[in-house]
């Protein structure tokens, strides 16, 4: 495998990005995807001490809901197994939101403030103290920083001839990003149907070898940049670990 | 009972959109499709989480 990969962004946001990587094997591309899902640790509430819960939900249900709230996880600040304490105290009537969680660490806060935890009626109260622990998606899906992470081959479109006039074109659906006339074009821009872009033309679609278009989204616990870099680092760390382990 | 925090299928956080979705579709009678598009809930798996949800807290609260 080549030492240098070429990375080109098609869309780049804080929580959502699409980028093209050239020069990687399918196995490595899948390795990066899996690392993003299972190997990048994030903070998530894992233990809840209930002081008072007079809401209509059981403690366990509240615990599950709190665990699923993404917490911002700054890169390289926490190591696996470290904990951060959060507290929540809301009295009805009203709704307890994820934003009501008070963190003991300024770096850690709920990534979404507006997630309803539980609706409280008159006289009901939820008071808890919770420990967020740094762990990986392998342990529990709530620690998974990447959401709907996937990749597909980059496809090259070549015009090979003309279609006969007035011939009924069947739709030719493509997804993701195509390479046409040397440019990268998101398939959405022509309704995912090649017959819209190449009317009356006969086209051939080929997978470009070792070029993959990644779609990455995060749950808000970290930025896409951090997630991808941490995933690639974790692969490097494991390769080093393996190299050290097989040396006798 | 309460809206799920995350989408069951993909794990995207959808709970944060519930109150706005509910207010706009059930009270202001807006088109749910347009509201979901505006909220940025793209995938069908996440959209069904909001479309098919019913709050039940008010119904069970009296029997607590
Ligand atoms: Zn979903």
Short mmCIF file of C-alpha atoms and ligand atoms in Angstrom, two decimals:
data_model
loop_
_atom_site.label_atom_id
_atom_site.label_comp_id
_atom_site.label_asym_id
_atom_site.label_seq_id
_atom_site.Cartn_x
_atom_site.Cartn_y
_atom_site.Cartn_z
CA UNK A 1 0.00 0.00 0.00
CA UNK A 2 1.25 3.47 -0.78
CA UNK A 3 2.55 5.64 2.03
CA UNK A 4 0.64 8.70 0.95
CA UNK A 5 -3.10 8.87 0.57
CA UNK A 6 -4.82 11.62 -1.20
CA UNK A 7 -7.79 13.07 0.68
CA UNK A 8 -10.19 15.43 -0.98
CA UNK A 9 -13.22 16.95 0.73
CA UNK A 10 -16.46 17.15 -1.17
CA UNK A 11 -18.43 18.48 1.76
CA UNK A 12 -16.97 19.48 5.09
CA UNK A 13 -18.96 20.43 8.13
CA UNK A 14 -18.42 20.14 11.84
CA UNK A 15 -20.65 17.11 12.29
CA UNK A 16 -21.07 15.88 8.75
CA UNK A 17 -18.57 15.42 5.96
CA UNK A 18 -18.04 13.64 2.67
CA UNK A 19 -14.52 13.04 1.48
CA UNK A 20 -12.66 11.04 -1.10
CA UNK A 21 -9.61 8.96 -0.20
CA UNK A 22 -7.39 7.62 -2.96
CA UNK A 23 -4.71 5.02 -2.68
CA UNK A 24 -6.13 2.80 0.06
CA UNK A 25 -7.11 -0.85 -0.16
CA UNK A 26 -10.72 -1.89 0.48
CA UNK A 27 -9.53 -3.60 3.67
CA UNK A 28 -7.98 -0.39 4.98
CA UNK A 29 -11.05 1.66 4.08
CA UNK A 30 -13.18 -0.78 6.04
CA UNK A 31 -10.67 -0.70 8.87
CA UNK A 32 -11.09 3.05 9.15
CA UNK A 33 -14.86 2.72 9.12
CA UNK A 34 -14.84 0.12 11.84
CA UNK A 35 -12.41 2.10 13.95
CA UNK A 36 -14.72 5.13 13.73
CA UNK A 37 -17.61 3.04 15.04
CA UNK A 38 -15.99 0.78 17.57
CA UNK A 39 -12.57 2.05 18.61
CA UNK A 40 -12.83 5.79 19.19
CA UNK A 41 -13.77 6.34 22.83
CA UNK A 42 -16.33 8.94 23.89
CA UNK A 43 -17.74 10.00 27.22
CA UNK A 44 -21.19 8.76 28.08
CA UNK A 45 -23.17 8.46 31.29
CA UNK A 46 -22.75 4.94 32.61
CA UNK A 47 -23.66 5.04 36.27
CA UNK A 48 -26.51 6.96 37.84
CA UNK A 49 -27.08 7.54 41.54
CA UNK A 50 -30.71 8.40 42.04
CA UNK A 51 -31.44 10.80 44.89
CA UNK A 52 -35.08 11.24 44.02
CA UNK A 53 -37.12 9.99 41.10
CA UNK A 54 -40.83 10.49 41.50
CA UNK A 55 -41.42 10.71 37.73
CA UNK A 56 -43.54 8.23 35.76
CA UNK A 57 -40.42 6.42 34.51
CA UNK A 58 -38.34 3.83 36.31
CA UNK A 59 -34.77 4.66 37.35
CA UNK A 60 -33.43 2.26 34.71
CA UNK A 61 -35.33 3.98 31.92
CA UNK A 62 -34.04 7.38 33.02
CA UNK A 63 -30.53 5.89 33.17
CA UNK A 64 -30.80 4.61 29.62
CA UNK A 65 -32.02 7.96 28.31
CA UNK A 66 -29.21 9.82 30.08
CA UNK A 67 -26.65 7.39 28.68
CA UNK A 68 -27.77 8.06 25.12
CA UNK A 69 -27.25 11.83 25.40
CA UNK A 70 -23.98 12.63 23.60
CA UNK A 71 -21.42 14.49 25.71
CA UNK A 72 -18.71 16.64 24.18
CA UNK A 73 -15.43 14.75 24.38
CA UNK A 74 -12.35 16.91 23.75
CA UNK A 75 -9.59 15.04 21.99
CA UNK A 76 -6.61 13.75 24.01
CA UNK A 77 -7.98 15.11 27.30
CA UNK A 78 -9.37 11.87 28.69
CA UNK A 79 -8.13 8.32 28.55
CA UNK A 80 -10.30 5.23 28.52
CA UNK A 81 -11.87 4.49 31.87
CA UNK A 82 -11.70 8.07 33.18
CA UNK A 83 -14.91 9.50 34.59
CA UNK A 84 -16.59 12.88 34.82
CA UNK A 85 -19.44 13.57 37.23
CA UNK A 86 -22.63 15.27 36.14
CA UNK A 87 -25.73 16.20 38.10
CA UNK A 88 -29.33 16.95 37.27
CA UNK A 89 -32.02 18.36 39.52
CA UNK A 90 -35.38 19.36 38.06
CA UNK A 91 -38.71 19.78 39.79
CA UNK A 92 -42.09 19.59 38.08
CA UNK A 93 -44.20 20.86 36.55
CA UNK A 94 -41.85 20.99 33.58
CA UNK A 95 -39.55 18.89 31.49
CA UNK A 96 -36.05 17.79 32.40
CA UNK A 97 -33.81 18.35 29.37
CA UNK A 98 -30.35 17.10 28.56
CA UNK A 99 -29.30 20.75 28.85
CA UNK A 100 -30.19 20.64 32.58
CA UNK A 101 -27.23 18.34 33.18
CA UNK A 102 -24.56 20.21 35.10
CA UNK A 103 -21.04 18.97 34.50
CA UNK A 104 -18.17 19.11 36.96
CA UNK A 105 -15.76 19.63 34.06
CA UNK A 106 -16.02 22.66 31.78
CA UNK A 107 -14.74 20.67 28.81
CA UNK A 108 -17.60 18.21 29.05
CA UNK A 109 -21.19 19.22 28.40
CA UNK A 110 -24.23 17.75 26.66
CA UNK A 111 -23.78 18.11 22.89
CA UNK A 112 -27.54 18.56 22.54
CA UNK A 113 -29.33 20.76 25.05
CA UNK A 114 -32.84 20.09 23.89
CA UNK A 115 -33.34 16.36 24.34
CA UNK A 116 -36.30 15.76 26.65
CA UNK A 117 -35.34 13.30 29.39
CA UNK A 118 -38.62 13.13 31.24
CA UNK A 119 -41.80 15.17 31.53
CA UNK A 120 -42.44 16.00 35.20
CA UNK A 121 -45.89 16.74 36.60
CA UNK A 122 -46.76 18.84 39.65
CA UNK A 123 -44.90 17.54 42.70
CA UNK A 124 -42.63 15.19 40.74
CA UNK A 125 -38.90 15.56 40.91
CA UNK A 126 -35.80 14.08 39.36
CA UNK A 127 -32.54 14.49 41.18
CA UNK A 128 -29.58 12.39 40.13
CA UNK A 129 -25.83 12.31 40.11
CA UNK A 130 -24.18 10.51 37.23
CA UNK A 131 -20.72 9.34 36.23
CA UNK A 132 -19.83 9.62 32.56
CA UNK A 133 -17.14 7.17 31.61
CA UNK A 134 -14.79 7.20 28.63
CA UNK A 135 -15.28 3.99 26.69
CA UNK A 136 -15.57 2.65 23.15
CA UNK A 137 -18.42 1.62 20.87
CA UNK A 138 -17.26 -1.98 21.29
CA UNK A 139 -18.50 -1.81 24.87
CA UNK A 140 -21.82 -0.05 24.25
CA UNK A 141 -23.31 1.74 21.25
CA UNK A 142 -23.80 4.89 23.36
CA UNK A 143 -20.03 5.38 23.21
CA UNK A 144 -20.08 5.32 19.44
CA UNK A 145 -19.00 8.73 18.16
CA UNK A 146 -19.71 8.02 14.49
CA UNK A 147 -23.26 7.75 13.22
CA UNK A 148 -24.09 6.07 9.91
CA UNK A 149 -20.47 5.96 8.83
CA UNK A 150 -19.97 4.37 5.44
CA UNK A 151 -18.02 4.43 2.23
CA UNK A 152 -18.50 3.43 -1.36
CA UNK A 153 -16.35 3.19 -4.43
CA UNK A 154 -15.79 6.29 -6.46
CA UNK A 155 -17.40 5.67 -9.85
CA UNK A 156 -16.07 6.99 -13.12
CA UNK A 157 -18.52 7.78 -15.88
CA UNK A 158 -17.48 7.46 -19.49
CA UNK A 159 -19.54 8.46 -22.48
CA UNK A 160 -19.17 5.69 -25.05
CA UNK A 161 -21.65 6.71 -27.69
CA UNK A 162 -25.08 8.09 -28.51
CA UNK A 163 -28.37 6.48 -27.72
CA UNK A 164 -30.79 6.14 -30.59
CA UNK A 165 -33.14 9.08 -30.80
CA UNK A 166 -36.45 8.80 -28.92
CA UNK A 167 -35.39 5.57 -27.34
CA UNK A 168 -36.96 5.30 -23.90
CA UNK A 169 -34.20 5.70 -21.37
CA UNK A 170 -34.39 3.53 -18.31
CA UNK A 171 -33.22 5.41 -15.23
CA UNK A 172 -29.59 4.78 -14.43
CA UNK A 173 -29.26 5.33 -10.72
CA UNK A 174 -25.93 6.13 -9.08
CA UNK A 175 -25.23 7.14 -5.49
CA UNK A 176 -22.56 9.07 -3.71
CA UNK A 177 -20.02 10.85 -5.85
CA UNK A 178 -19.07 10.27 -9.47
CA UNK A 179 -16.01 11.25 -11.41
CA UNK A 180 -16.96 12.69 -14.74
CA UNK A 181 -14.75 14.62 -17.14
CA UNK A 182 -12.08 14.68 -14.45
CA UNK A 183 -14.33 16.36 -11.89
CA UNK A 184 -16.02 15.11 -8.74
CA UNK A 185 -19.78 15.51 -8.93
CA UNK A 186 -22.18 14.59 -6.10
CA UNK A 187 -24.86 12.34 -7.58
CA UNK A 188 -27.54 14.36 -5.81
CA UNK A 189 -26.86 17.29 -8.13
CA UNK A 190 -28.51 15.43 -11.02
CA UNK A 191 -31.14 13.58 -9.07
CA UNK A 192 -28.99 10.41 -8.80
CA UNK A 193 -30.02 9.50 -12.36
CA UNK A 194 -27.34 9.47 -15.03
CA UNK A 195 -29.91 9.82 -17.81
CA UNK A 196 -30.58 13.36 -16.53
CA UNK A 197 -26.94 14.32 -16.89
CA UNK A 198 -26.22 12.47 -20.14
CA UNK A 199 -29.41 12.73 -22.10
CA UNK A 200 -29.26 10.72 -25.31
CA UNK A 201 -25.81 9.37 -24.51
CA UNK A 202 -24.68 5.88 -23.77
CA UNK A 203 -22.50 5.78 -20.70
CA UNK A 204 -20.42 3.22 -18.89
CA UNK A 205 -19.90 3.20 -15.14
CA UNK A 206 -16.71 1.81 -13.65
CA UNK A 207 -15.47 1.63 -10.07
CA UNK A 208 -12.23 3.54 -9.66
CA UNK A 209 -9.77 1.13 -8.01
CA UNK A 210 -8.69 2.04 -4.49
CA UNK A 211 -10.70 5.26 -4.37
CA UNK A 212 -13.38 5.48 -1.71
CA UNK A 213 -15.92 8.14 -0.87
CA UNK A 214 -16.57 8.26 2.87
CA UNK A 215 -19.72 9.62 4.43
CA UNK A 216 -19.11 10.47 8.06
CA UNK A 217 -21.52 11.89 10.59
CA UNK A 218 -20.95 12.28 14.31
CA UNK A 219 -23.38 12.36 17.21
CA UNK A 220 -21.91 15.69 18.36
CA UNK A 221 -19.47 14.30 20.90
CA UNK A 222 -16.63 15.37 18.62
CA UNK A 223 -16.06 16.93 15.22
CA UNK A 224 -15.72 14.82 12.08
CA UNK A 225 -12.03 15.81 11.87
CA UNK A 226 -11.35 14.56 15.39
CA UNK A 227 -13.28 11.34 14.83
CA UNK A 228 -11.47 10.41 11.62
CA UNK A 229 -8.03 11.32 12.98
CA UNK A 230 -8.65 9.42 16.22
CA UNK A 231 -9.83 6.40 14.22
CA UNK A 232 -6.73 6.39 12.03
CA UNK A 233 -4.53 6.85 15.11
CA UNK A 234 -6.17 3.88 16.80
CA UNK A 235 -5.31 1.69 13.80
CA UNK A 236 -1.71 2.91 13.99
CA UNK A 237 -1.57 2.19 17.71
CA UNK A 238 -2.84 -1.32 17.21
CA UNK A 239 -0.35 -1.97 14.41
CA UNK A 240 2.46 -0.83 16.75
CA UNK A 241 1.08 -3.05 19.48
CA UNK A 242 1.08 -6.02 17.11
CA UNK A 243 4.61 -5.28 15.94
CA UNK A 244 5.79 -5.15 19.56
CA UNK A 245 3.94 -8.34 20.45
CA UNK A 246 5.37 -10.50 17.66
CA UNK A 247 8.99 -9.52 18.34
CA UNK A 248 10.58 -12.19 20.43
CA UNK B 1 -43.69 7.11 26.58
CA UNK B 2 -41.10 9.86 26.01
CA UNK B 3 -39.62 10.38 22.56
CA UNK B 4 -36.58 8.11 22.02
CA UNK B 5 -33.30 9.98 22.44
CA UNK B 6 -31.71 8.32 19.43
CA UNK B 7 -32.82 6.62 16.25
CA UNK B 8 -33.08 2.87 16.87
CA UNK B 9 -31.45 2.05 13.55
CA UNK B 10 -28.59 4.48 12.98
CA UNK B 11 -28.01 6.04 16.39
CA UNK B 12 -28.51 9.63 15.31
CA UNK B 13 -29.84 11.87 18.09
CA UNK B 14 -33.44 12.73 17.16
CA UNK B 15 -34.99 13.59 20.56
CA UNK B 16 -33.89 17.21 20.36
CA UNK B 17 -36.22 17.84 17.41
CA UNK B 18 -39.34 16.37 18.95
CA UNK B 19 -40.86 19.41 20.61
CA UNK B 20 -40.44 21.60 17.54
CA UNK B 21 -41.70 18.82 15.28
CA UNK B 22 -44.73 18.25 17.48
CA UNK B 23 -45.59 21.92 17.76
CA UNK B 24 -45.28 22.58 14.05
CA UNK B 25 -47.07 19.50 12.74
CA UNK B 26 -49.78 18.91 15.34
CA UNK B 27 -50.58 22.49 16.28
CA UNK B 28 -49.59 24.62 13.29
CA UNK B 29 -50.61 21.91 10.82
CA UNK B 30 -47.44 22.15 8.76
CA UNK B 31 -46.47 19.39 6.35
CA UNK B 32 -44.39 16.85 8.33
CA UNK B 33 -42.17 16.20 5.31
CA UNK B 34 -41.22 19.85 5.02
CA UNK B 35 -40.64 20.15 8.78
CA UNK B 36 -38.36 17.10 8.88
CA UNK B 37 -36.40 18.40 5.90
CA UNK B 38 -35.94 21.74 7.62
CA UNK B 39 -34.87 20.12 10.89
CA UNK B 40 -32.23 18.17 8.98
CA UNK B 41 -33.66 14.75 9.82
CA UNK B 42 -32.69 13.14 6.53
CA UNK B 43 -32.78 9.38 6.74
CA UNK B 44 -36.00 7.40 6.63
CA UNK B 45 -34.99 5.53 9.79
CA UNK B 46 -34.72 8.78 11.78
CA UNK B 47 -37.84 10.30 10.25
CA UNK B 48 -40.03 7.40 11.35
CA UNK B 49 -38.85 7.92 14.94
CA UNK B 50 -40.58 11.30 15.04
CA UNK B 51 -43.48 10.58 12.71
CA UNK B 52 -44.60 7.50 14.62
CA UNK B 53 -44.10 8.79 18.15
CA UNK B 54 -46.86 9.44 20.67
CA UNK B 55 -46.31 11.04 24.06
CA UNK B 56 -47.86 8.91 26.80
CA UNK B 57 -46.74 10.66 29.98
CA UNK B 58 -50.00 12.57 30.27
CA UNK B 59 -51.95 9.33 29.91
CA UNK B 60 -50.10 7.31 32.55
CA UNK B 61 -49.42 10.15 35.00
CA UNK B 62 -52.80 9.90 36.85
CA UNK B 63 -52.19 6.24 37.72
CA UNK B 64 -48.79 6.81 39.30
ZN1 LIG C 1 -31.76 6.91 11.80
#
